[in-house]
XYZ file of C-alpha atoms in Angstrom:
129
model
C 91.752 136.660 15.026
C 93.533 134.593 17.376
C 91.387 133.041 19.949
C 92.911 135.311 23.276
C 90.541 136.521 25.746
C 91.079 139.197 28.453
C 88.617 138.956 31.246
C 88.304 141.182 34.445
C 86.436 139.867 37.272
C 85.224 142.432 40.039
C 84.858 140.808 43.788
C 83.640 142.849 46.703
C 83.229 141.040 50.153
C 84.946 137.642 48.278
C 81.841 137.100 46.159
C 81.964 137.832 42.288
C 80.412 141.865 41.716
C 80.891 142.240 38.566
C 83.167 139.291 35.127
C 83.658 140.812 31.847
C 85.391 139.558 28.651
C 86.821 141.364 26.102
C 88.841 139.987 22.511
C 91.689 142.654 22.100
C 93.769 143.627 25.039
C 93.265 147.642 24.186
C 89.560 147.145 25.014
C 89.834 145.651 28.370
C 93.274 147.628 28.699
C 90.615 150.685 28.320
C 88.082 149.394 30.727
C 90.119 148.671 33.398
C 90.924 152.793 32.979
C 87.238 153.371 32.718
C 86.937 151.787 35.926
C 89.935 153.307 37.903
C 88.659 156.532 37.200
C 84.997 155.647 39.075
C 87.169 154.306 41.841
C 88.634 158.143 41.885
C 85.406 160.368 42.045
C 83.419 158.333 45.597
C 79.704 159.586 46.080
C 80.582 161.130 42.061
C 78.741 158.950 39.820
C 76.370 160.986 38.754
C 79.317 163.470 37.640
C 80.915 161.272 35.929
C 81.709 159.890 32.333
C 79.947 157.010 32.395
C 76.814 157.845 34.473
C 76.468 160.199 30.911
C 77.435 157.541 28.885
C 75.636 154.979 30.722
C 72.224 158.422 30.225
C 72.733 158.800 26.729
C 72.512 155.071 25.365
C 73.954 153.184 23.539
C 77.192 154.396 21.436
C 75.880 154.568 17.577
C 78.536 152.445 15.989
C 78.583 149.848 18.600
C 75.303 146.805 18.736
C 74.705 144.690 21.464
C 73.406 141.283 21.101
C 72.243 138.479 23.278
C 74.337 135.664 22.123
C 73.004 132.656 25.562
C 69.992 133.812 26.857
C 68.799 130.623 28.097
C 72.473 129.797 29.932
C 73.522 133.245 30.261
C 70.704 136.037 30.692
C 71.474 139.575 31.060
C 74.987 139.474 29.242
C 75.497 140.824 26.012
C 78.023 141.156 23.316
C 79.110 144.540 21.780
C 80.218 144.776 18.513
C 81.774 148.057 16.316
C 80.453 149.160 13.147
C 79.685 145.838 11.656
C 82.957 144.478 12.292
C 82.824 140.771 12.063
C 83.379 139.501 15.375
C 82.381 140.719 18.650
C 84.594 142.712 21.207
C 83.211 141.030 24.491
C 80.549 140.417 26.731
C 79.107 141.542 29.800
C 76.287 142.178 31.733
C 73.830 144.459 29.666
C 73.890 147.297 32.615
C 77.735 147.521 31.675
C 77.268 147.771 28.417
C 75.749 150.954 27.618
C 78.825 152.991 29.001
C 80.991 149.987 27.533
C 80.224 150.795 24.227
C 81.401 154.056 24.289
C 85.124 153.579 25.166
C 85.073 151.439 22.411
C 85.292 153.618 19.970
C 87.824 155.910 21.779
C 91.596 156.012 21.650
C 92.989 155.064 24.757
C 94.384 159.156 25.023
C 90.659 159.613 23.734
C 89.689 158.286 26.935
C 92.218 159.257 29.214
C 91.694 162.742 27.952
C 88.082 163.083 29.021
C 88.364 160.445 32.137
C 90.740 162.514 33.658
C 87.859 165.621 33.198
C 86.943 167.011 36.709
C 90.254 165.131 38.558
C 93.114 167.289 39.963
C 96.158 167.073 37.644
C 98.709 166.102 40.129
C 95.898 163.720 42.293
C 97.461 160.488 40.033
C 99.193 159.436 37.147
C 98.345 156.098 34.934
C 100.920 154.812 33.266
C 100.070 151.706 31.521
C 102.801 150.038 29.490
C 102.935 146.976 27.025
C 106.456 145.252 25.813
């Protein structure tokens, strides 16, 4: 495993609102897809996969740890199926929904997130070279 880290920084009104770190590009890409799907459902959060996953709780294949509770309270690391390294960190309130995307393929996640969105509304085509 290299020292690659991929950050997503969300700002509202010029101030940082949320901040996430992923160790795998694919996980960051999937989380961005989740964020985009949430924006595509204004006023309908309770009908979204993210809401459903938050209500279901942590995916059974994922564990959370608090690596630095003194300096970063509320931040948790996510680890899948006893992998030797965590997949990244984020605020605990975001981790429940995120735990579900870590164990899905991009294609599975895309299919789930498009539920309830008209087919011709928009298309996401992310390519890596």
